[in-house]
Short mmCIF file of C-alpha atoms in Angstrom, two decimals:
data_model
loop_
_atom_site.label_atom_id
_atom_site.label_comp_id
_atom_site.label_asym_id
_atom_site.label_seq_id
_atom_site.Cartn_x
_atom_site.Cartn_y
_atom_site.Cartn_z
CA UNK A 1 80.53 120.67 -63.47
CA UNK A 2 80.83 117.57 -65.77
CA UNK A 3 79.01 117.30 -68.80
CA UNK A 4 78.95 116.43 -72.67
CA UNK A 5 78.44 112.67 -72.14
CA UNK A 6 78.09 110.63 -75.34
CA UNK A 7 77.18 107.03 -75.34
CA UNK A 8 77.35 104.50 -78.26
CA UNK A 9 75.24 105.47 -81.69
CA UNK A 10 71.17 104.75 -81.68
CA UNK A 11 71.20 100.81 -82.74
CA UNK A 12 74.59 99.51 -80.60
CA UNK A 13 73.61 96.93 -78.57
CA UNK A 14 72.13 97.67 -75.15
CA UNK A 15 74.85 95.90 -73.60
CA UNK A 16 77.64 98.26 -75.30
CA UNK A 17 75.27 101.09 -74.42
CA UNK A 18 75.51 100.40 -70.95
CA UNK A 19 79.23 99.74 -70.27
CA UNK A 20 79.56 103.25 -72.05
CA UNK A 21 77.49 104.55 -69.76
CA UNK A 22 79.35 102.88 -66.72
CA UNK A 23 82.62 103.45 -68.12
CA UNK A 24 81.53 107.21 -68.67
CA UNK A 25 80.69 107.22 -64.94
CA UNK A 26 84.21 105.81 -64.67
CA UNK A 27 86.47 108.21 -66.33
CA UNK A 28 84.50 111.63 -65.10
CA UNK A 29 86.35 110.75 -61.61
CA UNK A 30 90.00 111.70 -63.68
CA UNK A 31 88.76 115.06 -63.63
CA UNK A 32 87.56 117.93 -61.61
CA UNK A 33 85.59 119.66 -64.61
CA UNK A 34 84.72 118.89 -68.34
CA UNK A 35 83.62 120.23 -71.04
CA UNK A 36 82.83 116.92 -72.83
CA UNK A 37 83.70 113.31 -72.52
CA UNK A 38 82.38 110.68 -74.97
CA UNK A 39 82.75 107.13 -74.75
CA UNK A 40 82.45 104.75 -76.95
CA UNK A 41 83.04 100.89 -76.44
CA UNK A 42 82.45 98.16 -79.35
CA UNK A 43 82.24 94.56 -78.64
CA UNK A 44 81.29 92.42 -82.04
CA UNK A 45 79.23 89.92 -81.72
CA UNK A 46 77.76 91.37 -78.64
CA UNK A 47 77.67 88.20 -76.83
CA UNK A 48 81.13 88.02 -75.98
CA UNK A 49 80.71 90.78 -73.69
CA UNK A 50 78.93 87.96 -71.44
CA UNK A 51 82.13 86.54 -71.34
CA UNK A 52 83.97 89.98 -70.46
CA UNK A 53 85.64 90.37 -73.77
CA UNK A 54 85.88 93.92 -75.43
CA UNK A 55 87.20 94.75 -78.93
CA UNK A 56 87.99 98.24 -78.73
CA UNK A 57 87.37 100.90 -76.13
CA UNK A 58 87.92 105.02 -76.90
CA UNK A 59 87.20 107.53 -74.77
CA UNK A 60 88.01 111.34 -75.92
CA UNK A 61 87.65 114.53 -73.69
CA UNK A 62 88.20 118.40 -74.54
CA UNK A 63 88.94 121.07 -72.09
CA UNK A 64 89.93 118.99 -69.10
CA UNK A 65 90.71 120.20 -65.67
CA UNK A 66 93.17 117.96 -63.80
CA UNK A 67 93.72 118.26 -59.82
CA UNK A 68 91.92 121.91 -59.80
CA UNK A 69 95.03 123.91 -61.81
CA UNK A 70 95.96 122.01 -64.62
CA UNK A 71 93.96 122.42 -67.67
CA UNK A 72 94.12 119.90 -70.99
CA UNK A 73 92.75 121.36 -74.24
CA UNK A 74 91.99 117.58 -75.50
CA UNK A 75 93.01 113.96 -73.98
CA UNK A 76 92.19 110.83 -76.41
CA UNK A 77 92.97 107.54 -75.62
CA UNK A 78 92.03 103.81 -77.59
CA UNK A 79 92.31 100.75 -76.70
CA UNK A 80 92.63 97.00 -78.49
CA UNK A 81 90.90 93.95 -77.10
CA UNK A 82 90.41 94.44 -72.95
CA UNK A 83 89.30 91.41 -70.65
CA UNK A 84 86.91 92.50 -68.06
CA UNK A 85 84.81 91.28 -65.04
CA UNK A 86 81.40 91.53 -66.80
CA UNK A 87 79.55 91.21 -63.04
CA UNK A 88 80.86 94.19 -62.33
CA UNK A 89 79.21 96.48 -64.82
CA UNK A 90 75.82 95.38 -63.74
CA UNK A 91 76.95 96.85 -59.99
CA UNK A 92 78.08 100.20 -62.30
CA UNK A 93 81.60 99.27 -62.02
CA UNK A 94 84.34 98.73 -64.29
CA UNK A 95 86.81 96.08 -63.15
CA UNK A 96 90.01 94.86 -65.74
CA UNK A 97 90.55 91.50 -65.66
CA UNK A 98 94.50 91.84 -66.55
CA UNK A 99 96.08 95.85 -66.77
CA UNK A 100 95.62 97.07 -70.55
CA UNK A 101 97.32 99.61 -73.24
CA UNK A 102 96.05 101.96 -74.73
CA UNK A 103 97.58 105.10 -77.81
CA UNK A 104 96.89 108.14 -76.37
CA UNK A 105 97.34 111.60 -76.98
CA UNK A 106 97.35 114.71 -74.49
CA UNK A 107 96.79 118.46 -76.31
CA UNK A 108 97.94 121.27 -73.89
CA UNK A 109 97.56 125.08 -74.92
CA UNK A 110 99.86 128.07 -74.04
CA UNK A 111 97.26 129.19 -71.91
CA UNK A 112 96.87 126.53 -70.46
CA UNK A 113 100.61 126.04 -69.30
CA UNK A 114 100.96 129.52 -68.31
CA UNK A 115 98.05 128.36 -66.06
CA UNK A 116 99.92 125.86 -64.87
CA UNK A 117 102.76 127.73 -63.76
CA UNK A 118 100.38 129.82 -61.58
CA UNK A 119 99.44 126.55 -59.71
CA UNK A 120 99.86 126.49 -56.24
CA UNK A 121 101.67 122.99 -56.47
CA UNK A 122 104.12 124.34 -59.26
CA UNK A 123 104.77 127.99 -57.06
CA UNK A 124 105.49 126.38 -54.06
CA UNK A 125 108.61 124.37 -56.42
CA UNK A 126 109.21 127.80 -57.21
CA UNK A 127 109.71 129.68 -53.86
CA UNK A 128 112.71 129.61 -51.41
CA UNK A 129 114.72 127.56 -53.87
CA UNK A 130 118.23 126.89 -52.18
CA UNK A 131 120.44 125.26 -55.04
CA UNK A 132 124.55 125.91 -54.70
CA UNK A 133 124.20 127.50 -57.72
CA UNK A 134 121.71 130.45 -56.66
CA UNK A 135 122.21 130.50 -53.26
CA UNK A 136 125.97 131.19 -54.54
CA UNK A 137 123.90 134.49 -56.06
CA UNK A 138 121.97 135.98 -53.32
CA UNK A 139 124.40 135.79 -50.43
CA UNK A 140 123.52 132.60 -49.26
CA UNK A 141 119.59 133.02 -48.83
CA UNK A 142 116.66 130.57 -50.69
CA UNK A 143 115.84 132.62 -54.17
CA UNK A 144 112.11 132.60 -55.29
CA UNK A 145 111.25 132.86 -58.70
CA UNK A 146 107.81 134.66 -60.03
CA UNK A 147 105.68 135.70 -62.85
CA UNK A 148 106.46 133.17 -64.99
CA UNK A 149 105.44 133.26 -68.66
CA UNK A 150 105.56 130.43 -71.70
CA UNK A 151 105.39 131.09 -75.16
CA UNK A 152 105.35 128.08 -77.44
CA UNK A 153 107.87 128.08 -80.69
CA UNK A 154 108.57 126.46 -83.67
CA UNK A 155 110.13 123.23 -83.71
CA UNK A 156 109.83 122.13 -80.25
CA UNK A 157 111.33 125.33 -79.08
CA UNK A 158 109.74 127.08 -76.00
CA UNK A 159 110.53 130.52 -74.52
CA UNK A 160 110.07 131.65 -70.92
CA UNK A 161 110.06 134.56 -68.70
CA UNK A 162 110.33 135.10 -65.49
CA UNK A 163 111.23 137.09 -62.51
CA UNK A 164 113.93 136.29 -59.43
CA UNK A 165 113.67 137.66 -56.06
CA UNK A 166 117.05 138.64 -54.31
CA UNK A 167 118.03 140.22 -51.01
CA UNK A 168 119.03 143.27 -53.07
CA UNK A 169 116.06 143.33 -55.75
CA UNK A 170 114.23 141.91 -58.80
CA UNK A 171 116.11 140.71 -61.70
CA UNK A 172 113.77 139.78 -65.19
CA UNK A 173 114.97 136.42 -66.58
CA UNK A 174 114.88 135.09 -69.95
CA UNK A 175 115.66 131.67 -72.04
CA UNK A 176 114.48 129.56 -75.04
CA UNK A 177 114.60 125.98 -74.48
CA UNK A 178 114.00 122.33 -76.63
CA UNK A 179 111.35 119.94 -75.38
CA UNK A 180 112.29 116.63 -75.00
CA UNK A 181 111.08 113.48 -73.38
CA UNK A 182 113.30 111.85 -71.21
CA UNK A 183 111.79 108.17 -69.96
CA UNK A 184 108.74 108.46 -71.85
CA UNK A 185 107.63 110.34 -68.56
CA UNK A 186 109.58 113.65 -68.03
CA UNK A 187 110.01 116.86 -69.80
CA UNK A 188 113.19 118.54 -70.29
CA UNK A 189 114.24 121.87 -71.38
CA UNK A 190 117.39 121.28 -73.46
CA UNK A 191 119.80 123.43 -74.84
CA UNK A 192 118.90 126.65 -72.45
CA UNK A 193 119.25 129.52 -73.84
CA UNK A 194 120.22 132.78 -72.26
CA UNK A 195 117.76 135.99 -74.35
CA UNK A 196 118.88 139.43 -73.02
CA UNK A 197 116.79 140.93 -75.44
CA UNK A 198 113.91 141.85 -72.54
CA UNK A 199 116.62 142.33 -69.60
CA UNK A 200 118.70 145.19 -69.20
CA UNK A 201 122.19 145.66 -70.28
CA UNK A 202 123.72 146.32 -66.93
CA UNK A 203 121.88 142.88 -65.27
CA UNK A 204 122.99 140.37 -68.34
CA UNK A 205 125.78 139.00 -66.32
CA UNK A 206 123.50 137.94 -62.95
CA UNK A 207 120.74 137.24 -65.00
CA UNK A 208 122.43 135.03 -67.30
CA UNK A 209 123.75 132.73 -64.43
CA UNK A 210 120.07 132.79 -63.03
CA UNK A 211 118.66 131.80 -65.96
CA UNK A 212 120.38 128.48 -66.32
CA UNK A 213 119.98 127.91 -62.85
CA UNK A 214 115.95 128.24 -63.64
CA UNK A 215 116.67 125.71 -66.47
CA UNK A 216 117.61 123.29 -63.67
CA UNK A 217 114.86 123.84 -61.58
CA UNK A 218 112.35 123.27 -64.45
CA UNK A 219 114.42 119.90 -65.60
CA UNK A 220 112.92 118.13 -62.13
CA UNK A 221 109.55 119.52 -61.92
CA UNK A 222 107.74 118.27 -65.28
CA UNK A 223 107.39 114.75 -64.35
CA UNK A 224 103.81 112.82 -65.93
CA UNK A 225 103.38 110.98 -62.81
CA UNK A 226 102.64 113.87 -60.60
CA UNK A 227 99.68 114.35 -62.45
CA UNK A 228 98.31 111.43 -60.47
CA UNK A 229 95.35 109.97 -62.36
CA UNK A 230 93.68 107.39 -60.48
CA UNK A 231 94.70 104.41 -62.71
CA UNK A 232 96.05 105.63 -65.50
CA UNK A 233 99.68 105.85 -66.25
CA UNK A 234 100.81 108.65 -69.01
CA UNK A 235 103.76 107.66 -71.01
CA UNK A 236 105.35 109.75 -74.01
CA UNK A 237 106.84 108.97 -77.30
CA UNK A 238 106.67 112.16 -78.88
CA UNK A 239 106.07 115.82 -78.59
CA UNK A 240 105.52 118.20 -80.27
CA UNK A 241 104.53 122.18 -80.81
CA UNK A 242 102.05 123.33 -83.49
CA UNK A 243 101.27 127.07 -83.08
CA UNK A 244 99.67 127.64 -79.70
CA UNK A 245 99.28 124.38 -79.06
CA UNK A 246 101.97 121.41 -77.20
CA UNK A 247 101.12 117.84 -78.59
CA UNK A 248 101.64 114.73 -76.65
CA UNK A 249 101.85 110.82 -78.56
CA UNK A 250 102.29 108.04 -76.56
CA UNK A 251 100.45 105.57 -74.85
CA UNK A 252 98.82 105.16 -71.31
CA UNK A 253 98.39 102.04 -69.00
CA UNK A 254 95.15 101.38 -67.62
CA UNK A 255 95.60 99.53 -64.23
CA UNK A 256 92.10 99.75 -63.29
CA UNK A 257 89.44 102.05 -64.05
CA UNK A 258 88.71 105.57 -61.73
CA UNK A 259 87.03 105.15 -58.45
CA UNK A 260 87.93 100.93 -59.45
CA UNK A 261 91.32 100.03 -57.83
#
């Protein structure tokens, strides 16, 4: 279900009207559900939209479902001036002339990433994992790792738990981590943390080794451009936690519109 559209004001030119509308019709193919997107596209004097010239163009969305699993509390993005084919909106199209930039900003929630985590896409990075360093653990066989829960810190800080499957039994996992960007594009968990508080004394010394393994499985699965939007490229230039909530600045690149390339 996709709704929540919102056009240009009452009074905006009929001609800015309608590329919001198309451009609405655009963006909506980013996302398998919505709970609102509104777009809003000036152009000043109207006329030069004749001549495929845009002055601005914003589009902001809240509670955002991406390939089925992964869930955005609120994605904002703004453009300057974009060149465009203006023959193509009359055909309900949106075709760039030239790729454009745009500041964006991505809002995930704890719930949200714990959702993630249950992802079939993220599990399957999860299961049978056969690393040196784990495999060093269990005898030689893949380990899997389960049940995997984020809390959100102060600071940039992050704490996770989790469980690991061995030949012999389950062993609960814990560690508090930094979030950085690496490449504008990835997410890493710096300074890992072992936190026995949750794991019991006699398993600290396996479960510390398989908790910084875990950190190294999570440092090559949070990459931006798995997320795949048709289009769009995310980038990052800061992050940040504020209560519940993981905050994303940066900027994306618009290649061509959804459903457009």
């Amino acid at each position: 279900m996709f709704g929540g559209f919102t056009a240009t004001p009452p009074g905006t030119d009929f001609s800015e009207r309608m590329l919001s509308t198309v451009t609405s019709q655009s963006i909506r193919h980013l996302f398998t559900e919505s709970e609102s997107v509104d777009v809003v596209v000036r152009c000043n004097p109207a006329s030069k939209l004749l001549q495929g010239s845009i002055d601005s163009f914003k589009m902001s969305g809240r509670n955002l479902l991406i390939r089925r699993d992964f869930h955005v509390e609120e994605m904002s993005f703004e453009t300057d001036a974009v060149a465009i084919d203006f023959s193509s909106v009359l055909s309900g199209k949106i075709r760039l002339k030239q790729p454009t930039q745009a500041v964006a900003q991505v809002v995930l929630s704890e719930a949200g990433l714990n959702r993630a985590f249950s992802a079939e896409l993220v599990k399957q990075r999860l299961q049978n994992v056969d690393t040196p360093e784990l495999t060093n653990l269990s005898g030689g066989e893949p380990v899997s790792f389960s049940d995997v829960n984020v809390q959100l810190l102060p600071e940039n800080r992050i704490q996770i738990f989790a469980k690991t499957e061995l030949p012999n039994g389950s062993v609960p996992i814990s560690l508090s981590a930094t979030l950085t960007a690496e490449r504008r594009r990835r997410i890493l968990f710096q300074n890992p943390q072992f936190e026995p508080g949750v794991v019991p004394e006699s398993l600290h010394g396996v479960s510390h080794l398989l908790t910084m393994a875990f950190a190294d499985v999570l440092n090559t699965m949070v990459d931006l451009d798995r997320f795949d939007l048709d289009g769009v490229t995310l980038r990052i230039n800061r992050l940040e936690t504020q209560g519940k909530k993981l905050v994303f600045s940066g900027y994306a690149q618009i290649d061509h519109f959804p459903g457009n390339g």
